[in-house]
Coordinates of C-alpha atoms in Angstrom, one line a residue:
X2 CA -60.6 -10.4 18.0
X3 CA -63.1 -9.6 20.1
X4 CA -62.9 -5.6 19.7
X5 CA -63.7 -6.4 15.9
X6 CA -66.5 -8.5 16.7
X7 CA -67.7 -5.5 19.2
X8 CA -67.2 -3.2 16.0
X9 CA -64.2 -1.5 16.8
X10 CA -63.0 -0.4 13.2
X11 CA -59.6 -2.6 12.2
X12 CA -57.2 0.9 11.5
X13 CA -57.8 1.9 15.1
X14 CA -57.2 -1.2 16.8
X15 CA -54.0 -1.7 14.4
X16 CA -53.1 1.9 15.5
X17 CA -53.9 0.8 19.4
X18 CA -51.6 -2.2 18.9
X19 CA -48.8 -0.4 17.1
X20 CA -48.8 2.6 19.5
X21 CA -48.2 -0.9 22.5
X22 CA -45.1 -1.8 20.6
X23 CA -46.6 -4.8 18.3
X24 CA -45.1 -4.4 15.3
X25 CA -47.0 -3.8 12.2
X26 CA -46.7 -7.0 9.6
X27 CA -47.2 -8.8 13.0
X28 CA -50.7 -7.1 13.7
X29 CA -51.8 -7.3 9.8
X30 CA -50.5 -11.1 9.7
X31 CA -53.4 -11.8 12.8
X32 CA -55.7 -9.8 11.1
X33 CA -55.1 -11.7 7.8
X34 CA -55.2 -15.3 9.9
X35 CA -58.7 -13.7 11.7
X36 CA -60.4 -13.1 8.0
X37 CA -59.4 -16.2 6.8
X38 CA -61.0 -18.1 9.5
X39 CA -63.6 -16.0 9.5
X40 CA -64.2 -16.3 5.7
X41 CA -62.9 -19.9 5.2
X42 CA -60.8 -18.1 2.0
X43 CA -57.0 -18.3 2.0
X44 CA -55.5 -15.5 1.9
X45 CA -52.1 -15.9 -0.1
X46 CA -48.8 -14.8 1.1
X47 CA -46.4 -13.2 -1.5
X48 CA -43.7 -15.4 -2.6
X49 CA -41.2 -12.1 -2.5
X50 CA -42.1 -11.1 0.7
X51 CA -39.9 -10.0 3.7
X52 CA -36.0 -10.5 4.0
X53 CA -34.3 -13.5 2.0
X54 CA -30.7 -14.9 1.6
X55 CA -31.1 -14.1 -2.1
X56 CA -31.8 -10.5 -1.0
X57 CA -29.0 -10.4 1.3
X58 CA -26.6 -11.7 -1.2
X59 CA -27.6 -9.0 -4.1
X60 CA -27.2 -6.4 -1.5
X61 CA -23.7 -7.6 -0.3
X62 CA -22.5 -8.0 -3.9
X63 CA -23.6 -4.9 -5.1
X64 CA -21.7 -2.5 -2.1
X65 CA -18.9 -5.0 -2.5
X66 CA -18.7 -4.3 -5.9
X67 CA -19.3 -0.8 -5.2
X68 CA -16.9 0.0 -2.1
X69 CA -14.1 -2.1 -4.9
X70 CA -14.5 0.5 -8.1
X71 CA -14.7 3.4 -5.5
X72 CA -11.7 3.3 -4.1
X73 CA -9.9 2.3 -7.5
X74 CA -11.3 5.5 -8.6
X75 CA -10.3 7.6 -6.2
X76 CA -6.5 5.8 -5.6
X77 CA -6.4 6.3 -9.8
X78 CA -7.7 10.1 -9.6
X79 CA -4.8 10.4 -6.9
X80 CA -2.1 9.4 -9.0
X81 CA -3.2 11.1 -12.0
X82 CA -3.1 14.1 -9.9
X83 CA 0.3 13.5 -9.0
X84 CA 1.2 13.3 -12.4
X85 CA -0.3 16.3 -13.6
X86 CA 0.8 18.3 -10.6
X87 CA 4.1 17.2 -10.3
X88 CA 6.1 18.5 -6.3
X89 CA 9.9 17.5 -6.4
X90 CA 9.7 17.4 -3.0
X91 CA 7.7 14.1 -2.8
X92 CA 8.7 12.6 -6.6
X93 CA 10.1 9.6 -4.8
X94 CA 7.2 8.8 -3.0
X95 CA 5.1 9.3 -6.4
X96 CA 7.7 6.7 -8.1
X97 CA 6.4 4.6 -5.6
X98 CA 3.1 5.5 -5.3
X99 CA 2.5 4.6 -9.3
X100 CA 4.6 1.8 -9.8
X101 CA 1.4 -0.1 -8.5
X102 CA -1.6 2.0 -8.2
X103 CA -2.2 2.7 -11.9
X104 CA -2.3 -1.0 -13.1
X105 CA -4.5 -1.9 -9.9
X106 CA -6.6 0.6 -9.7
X107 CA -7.6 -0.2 -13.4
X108 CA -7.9 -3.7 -12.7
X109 CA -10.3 -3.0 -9.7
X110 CA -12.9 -0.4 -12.3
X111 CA -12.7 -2.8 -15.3
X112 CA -13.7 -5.7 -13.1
X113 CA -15.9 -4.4 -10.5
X114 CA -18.2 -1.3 -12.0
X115 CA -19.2 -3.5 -14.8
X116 CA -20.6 -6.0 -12.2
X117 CA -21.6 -3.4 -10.0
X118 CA -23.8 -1.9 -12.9
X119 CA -25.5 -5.8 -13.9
X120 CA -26.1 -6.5 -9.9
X121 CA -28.0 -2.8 -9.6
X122 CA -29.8 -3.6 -12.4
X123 CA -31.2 -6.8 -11.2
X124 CA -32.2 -5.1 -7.7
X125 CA -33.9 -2.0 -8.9
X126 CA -36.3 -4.3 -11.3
X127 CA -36.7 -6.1 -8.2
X128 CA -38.1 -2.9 -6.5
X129 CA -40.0 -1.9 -9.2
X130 CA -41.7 -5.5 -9.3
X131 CA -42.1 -5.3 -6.0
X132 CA -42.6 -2.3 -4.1
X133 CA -42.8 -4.0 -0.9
X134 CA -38.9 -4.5 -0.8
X135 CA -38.3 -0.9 -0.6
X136 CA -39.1 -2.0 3.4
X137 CA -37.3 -4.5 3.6
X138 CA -34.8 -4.7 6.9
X139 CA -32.1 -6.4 4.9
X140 CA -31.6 -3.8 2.6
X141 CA -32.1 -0.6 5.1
X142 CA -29.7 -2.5 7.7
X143 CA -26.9 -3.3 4.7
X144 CA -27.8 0.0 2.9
X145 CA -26.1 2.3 6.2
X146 CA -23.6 -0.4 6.6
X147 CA -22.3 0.4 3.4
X148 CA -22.8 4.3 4.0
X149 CA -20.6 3.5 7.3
X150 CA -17.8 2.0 5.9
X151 CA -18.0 5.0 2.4
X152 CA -17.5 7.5 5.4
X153 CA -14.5 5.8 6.5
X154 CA -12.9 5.2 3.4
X155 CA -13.5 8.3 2.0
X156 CA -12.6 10.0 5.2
X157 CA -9.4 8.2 5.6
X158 CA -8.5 9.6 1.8
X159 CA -9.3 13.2 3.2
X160 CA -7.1 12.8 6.1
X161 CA -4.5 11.5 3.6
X162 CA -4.4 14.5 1.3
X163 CA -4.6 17.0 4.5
X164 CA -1.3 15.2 6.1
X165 CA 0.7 15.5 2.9
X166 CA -0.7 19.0 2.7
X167 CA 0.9 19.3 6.4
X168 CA 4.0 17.7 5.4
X169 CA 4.5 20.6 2.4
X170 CA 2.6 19.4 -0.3
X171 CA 1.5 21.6 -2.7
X172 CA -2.4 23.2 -2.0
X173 CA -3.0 23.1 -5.3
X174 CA -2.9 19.2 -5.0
X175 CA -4.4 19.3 -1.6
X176 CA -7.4 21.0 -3.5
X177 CA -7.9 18.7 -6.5
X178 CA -7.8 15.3 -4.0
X179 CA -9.8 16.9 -1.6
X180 CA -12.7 17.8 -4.8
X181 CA -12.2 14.1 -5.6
X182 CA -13.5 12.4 -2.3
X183 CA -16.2 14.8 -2.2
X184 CA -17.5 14.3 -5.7
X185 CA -17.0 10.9 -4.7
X186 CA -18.9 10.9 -1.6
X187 CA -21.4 13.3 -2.3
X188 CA -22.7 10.9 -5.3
X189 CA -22.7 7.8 -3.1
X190 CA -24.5 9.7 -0.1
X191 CA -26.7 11.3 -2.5
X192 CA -28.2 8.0 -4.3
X193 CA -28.4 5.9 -1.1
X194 CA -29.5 8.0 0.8
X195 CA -32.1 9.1 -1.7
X196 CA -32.9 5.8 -1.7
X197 CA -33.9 5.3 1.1
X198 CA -36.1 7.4 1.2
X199 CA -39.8 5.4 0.3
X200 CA -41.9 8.1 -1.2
X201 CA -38.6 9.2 -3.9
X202 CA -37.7 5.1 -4.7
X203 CA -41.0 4.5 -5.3
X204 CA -42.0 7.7 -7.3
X205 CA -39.4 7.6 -9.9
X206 CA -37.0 4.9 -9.4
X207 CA -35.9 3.7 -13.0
X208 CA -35.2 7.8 -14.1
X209 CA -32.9 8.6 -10.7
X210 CA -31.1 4.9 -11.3
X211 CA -30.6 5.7 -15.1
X212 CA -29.4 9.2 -14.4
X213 CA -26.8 7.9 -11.7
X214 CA -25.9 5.1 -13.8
X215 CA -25.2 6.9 -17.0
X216 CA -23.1 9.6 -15.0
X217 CA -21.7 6.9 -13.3
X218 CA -20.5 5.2 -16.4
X219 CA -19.4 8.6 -18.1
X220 CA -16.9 9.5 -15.2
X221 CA -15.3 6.0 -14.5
X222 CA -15.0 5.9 -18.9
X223 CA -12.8 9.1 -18.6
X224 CA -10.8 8.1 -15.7
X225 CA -10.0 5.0 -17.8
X226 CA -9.4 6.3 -21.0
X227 CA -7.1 8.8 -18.9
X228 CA -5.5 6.3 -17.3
X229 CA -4.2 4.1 -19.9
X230 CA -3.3 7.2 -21.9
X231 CA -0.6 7.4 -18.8
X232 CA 0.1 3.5 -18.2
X233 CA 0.2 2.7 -22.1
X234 CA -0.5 -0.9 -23.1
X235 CA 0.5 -4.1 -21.0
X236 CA 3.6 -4.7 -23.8
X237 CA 4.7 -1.1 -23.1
X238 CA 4.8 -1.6 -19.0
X239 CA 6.6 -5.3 -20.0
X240 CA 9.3 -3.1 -21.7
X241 CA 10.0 -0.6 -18.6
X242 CA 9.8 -3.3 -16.2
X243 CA 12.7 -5.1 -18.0
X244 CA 14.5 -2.2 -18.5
X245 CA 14.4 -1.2 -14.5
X246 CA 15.4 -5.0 -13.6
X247 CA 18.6 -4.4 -15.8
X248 CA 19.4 -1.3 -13.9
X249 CA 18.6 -3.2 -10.5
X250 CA 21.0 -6.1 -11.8
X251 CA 23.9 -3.3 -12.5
X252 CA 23.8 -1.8 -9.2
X253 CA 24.5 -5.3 -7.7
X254 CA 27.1 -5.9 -9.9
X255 CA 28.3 -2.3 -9.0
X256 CA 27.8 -3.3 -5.4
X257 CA 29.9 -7.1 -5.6
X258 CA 32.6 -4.9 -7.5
X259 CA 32.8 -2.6 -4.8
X260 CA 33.2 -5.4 -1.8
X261 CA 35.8 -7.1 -4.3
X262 CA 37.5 -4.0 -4.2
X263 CA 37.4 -3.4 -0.6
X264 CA 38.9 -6.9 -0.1
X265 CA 41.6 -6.9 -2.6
X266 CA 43.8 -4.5 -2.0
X267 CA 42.2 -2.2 -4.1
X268 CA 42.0 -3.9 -7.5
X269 CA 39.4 -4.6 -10.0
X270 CA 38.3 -7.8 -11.3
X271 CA 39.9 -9.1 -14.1
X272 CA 36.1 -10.1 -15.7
X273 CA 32.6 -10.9 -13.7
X274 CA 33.6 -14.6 -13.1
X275 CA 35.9 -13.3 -10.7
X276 CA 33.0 -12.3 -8.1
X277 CA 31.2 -14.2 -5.9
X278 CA 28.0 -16.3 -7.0
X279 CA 26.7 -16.3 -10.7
X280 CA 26.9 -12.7 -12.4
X281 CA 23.4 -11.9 -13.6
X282 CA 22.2 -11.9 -17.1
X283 CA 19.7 -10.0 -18.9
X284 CA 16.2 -10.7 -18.1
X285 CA 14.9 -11.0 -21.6
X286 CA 18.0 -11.9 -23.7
X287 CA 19.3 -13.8 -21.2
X288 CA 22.9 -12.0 -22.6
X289 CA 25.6 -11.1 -19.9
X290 CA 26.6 -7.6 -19.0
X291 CA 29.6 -5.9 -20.3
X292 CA 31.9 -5.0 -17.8
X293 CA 35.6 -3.1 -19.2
X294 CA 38.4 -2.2 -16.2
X295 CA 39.1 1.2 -16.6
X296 CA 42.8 2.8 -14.4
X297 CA 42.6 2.7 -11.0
X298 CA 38.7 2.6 -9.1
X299 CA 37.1 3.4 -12.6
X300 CA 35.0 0.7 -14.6
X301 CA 32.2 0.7 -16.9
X302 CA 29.0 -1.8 -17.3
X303 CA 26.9 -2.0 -19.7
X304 CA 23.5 -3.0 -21.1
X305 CA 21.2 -3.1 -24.2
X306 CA 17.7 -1.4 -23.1
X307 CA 14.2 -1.4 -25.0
X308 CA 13.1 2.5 -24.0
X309 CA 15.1 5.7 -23.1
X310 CA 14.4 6.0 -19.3
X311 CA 12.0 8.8 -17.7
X312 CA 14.4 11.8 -16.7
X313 CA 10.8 13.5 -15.4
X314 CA 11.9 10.7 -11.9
X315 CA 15.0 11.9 -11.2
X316 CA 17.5 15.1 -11.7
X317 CA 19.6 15.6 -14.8
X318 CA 22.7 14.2 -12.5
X319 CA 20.9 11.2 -12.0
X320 CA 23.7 8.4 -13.0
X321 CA 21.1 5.9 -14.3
X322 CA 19.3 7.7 -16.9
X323 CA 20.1 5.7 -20.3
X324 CA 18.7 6.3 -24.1
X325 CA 17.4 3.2 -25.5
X326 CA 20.1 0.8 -27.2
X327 CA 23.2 0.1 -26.0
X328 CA 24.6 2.2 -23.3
X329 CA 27.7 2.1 -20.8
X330 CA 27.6 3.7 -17.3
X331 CA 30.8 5.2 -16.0
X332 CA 31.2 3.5 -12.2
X333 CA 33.7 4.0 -9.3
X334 CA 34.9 0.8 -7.3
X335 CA 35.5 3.2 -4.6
X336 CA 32.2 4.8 -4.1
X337 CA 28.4 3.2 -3.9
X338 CA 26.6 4.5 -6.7
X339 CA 23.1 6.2 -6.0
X340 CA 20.1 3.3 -6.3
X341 CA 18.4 3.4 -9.4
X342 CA 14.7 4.4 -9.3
X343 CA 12.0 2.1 -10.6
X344 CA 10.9 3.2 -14.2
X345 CA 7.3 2.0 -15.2
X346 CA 7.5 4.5 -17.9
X347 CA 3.6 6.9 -18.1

């Protein structure tokens, strides 16, 4: 403190000690301890100030939250795409593809963006009530954490879409995912990087966040609305789920047939209590299947189902497509029949 006392003005001796390496709240904390002594006033320290666990945690939360509605987004952009730009050449990998992603990547939006929108919230009024936070190490170091692992995700999704596109997919489909992860990224760069940023966060930070938010919020409303429009309500997906465990439970039956045949001598069951094990029932009804010996390797089996089946997931030969109500399927004891594909129904 001497080079005060000689009258060495306090910015250039900060500037002298910054330009040594000292860093800056450290010099301004000795200055602050020099006045007070010097003064005999306290000088207060902010409550708020510098990096806490409470900070940490908001901050963790929030890209959690926001990494978790991102991806559901873009996995549920994906399969709508799919839908609406149907290739034959890859419908079986689409079957799969939706049987799950739909319903989760709903889940993951109506949980997560909701929270994500609340836990924003509560950090940008803690900027604006405190400007000094907008500094803060926790949130720069966390802030391009989170813009490290968006990169990867969304550039894993890019390199998805370019290997089907190698493998013969469709370019229109190529094009619309490829829009996707950039609309995606591009909004997620644009805000946190903007955000980082001092002199924008602290010129206008409640319009940008409203903005964001509200587009935000428009965009994920859509995909939703478009997305149940496709998956239909939970009593709807309970309904194709039971009728594609019944067709599972016929081609075992089909298959036990077949092995009775093989080790027979070529004949048919007399009736299911002939096989091996318990014949299956129906998963609802809890009613057995119908099973009528036809001449020679030909048999029927039958079922009662809830919907018509989707003939959009397989060819018209397909052997498993059904109306709804009672139906019998032609089978041969000789032959395997083709596996039935899993219908969740749009």
């Amino acid at each position: 403190m001497k080079a005060l006392a000689a009258g060495v003005p306090h910015e250039s001796l900060v500037g002298i000690l910054i330009a040594r390496g000292w860093p800056e709240k450290e010099v301004y904390d000795a200055l602050a301890d020099h006045y007070q002594r010097l003064t005999g006033v306290d000088i207060p320290r902010h409550a708020s100030a510098g990096a806490s666990a409470k900070e940490a945690f908001f901050y963790l939360l929030t890209f959690s939250t926001l990494a978790t509605w991102t991806i559901g987004l873009g996995c549920l952009a994906f399969a709508l795409i799919d839908r609406w730009i149907v290739d034959p050449l890859f419908a079986s990998y689409r079957q799969a593809f939706d049987t799950y992603t739909i319903p989760s990547s709903l889940a993951a939006i109506l949980v997560a963006f909701p929270i994500y929108l609340l836990i924003s919230r509560t950090v940008v009024r803690e900027m604006v009530a405190h400007p000094e936070k907008l500094d803060s190490p926790v949130r720069k170091w966390l802030t391009y954490l989170a813009l490290v692992i968006a990169a990867s995700v969304f550039m894993g999704d890019l390199i998805t879409a370019l290997a089907f596109l190698l493998r013969g997919e469709l370019t229109s489909r190529f094009l619309a995912k490829s829009f996707v992860v950039l609309v995606l990224s591009g909004g997620v760069f644009y805000y946190y990087f903007g955000g980082l940023r001092k002199t924008d966060a602290a010129s206008a930070p409640l319009g940008r966040d409203k903005l964001m938010a509200a587009l935000s919020s428009a965009v994920v409303l859509l995909m939703v609305i478009l997305g149940f429009s496709h998956l239909g309500p939970p009593g709807l997906q309970r309904e194709f789920r039971a009728d594609s465990q019944r067709l599972h439970q016929l081609y075992d039956l089909s298959t036990q047939i077949k092995n009775y045949w093989g080790t027979h001598n070529s004949q048919l069951p007399a009736n299911l209590d002939q096989l091996p094990g318990s014949a299956p029932t129906d998963p609802i009804t809890r009613a057995p299947y119908e099973y009528h010996p036809k001449q020679d390797s030909q048999y029927e089996l039958c079922a009662v189902f809830t919907r018509n089946s989707e003939p959009e997931l397989g060819p018209s030969s397909d052997p498993w497509v059904h109306p709804a109500g009672r139906h019998c399927f032609p089978m041969n004891a000789s032959a395997l029949p083709q596996y039935p594909p899993q219908y969740f129904g749009d």
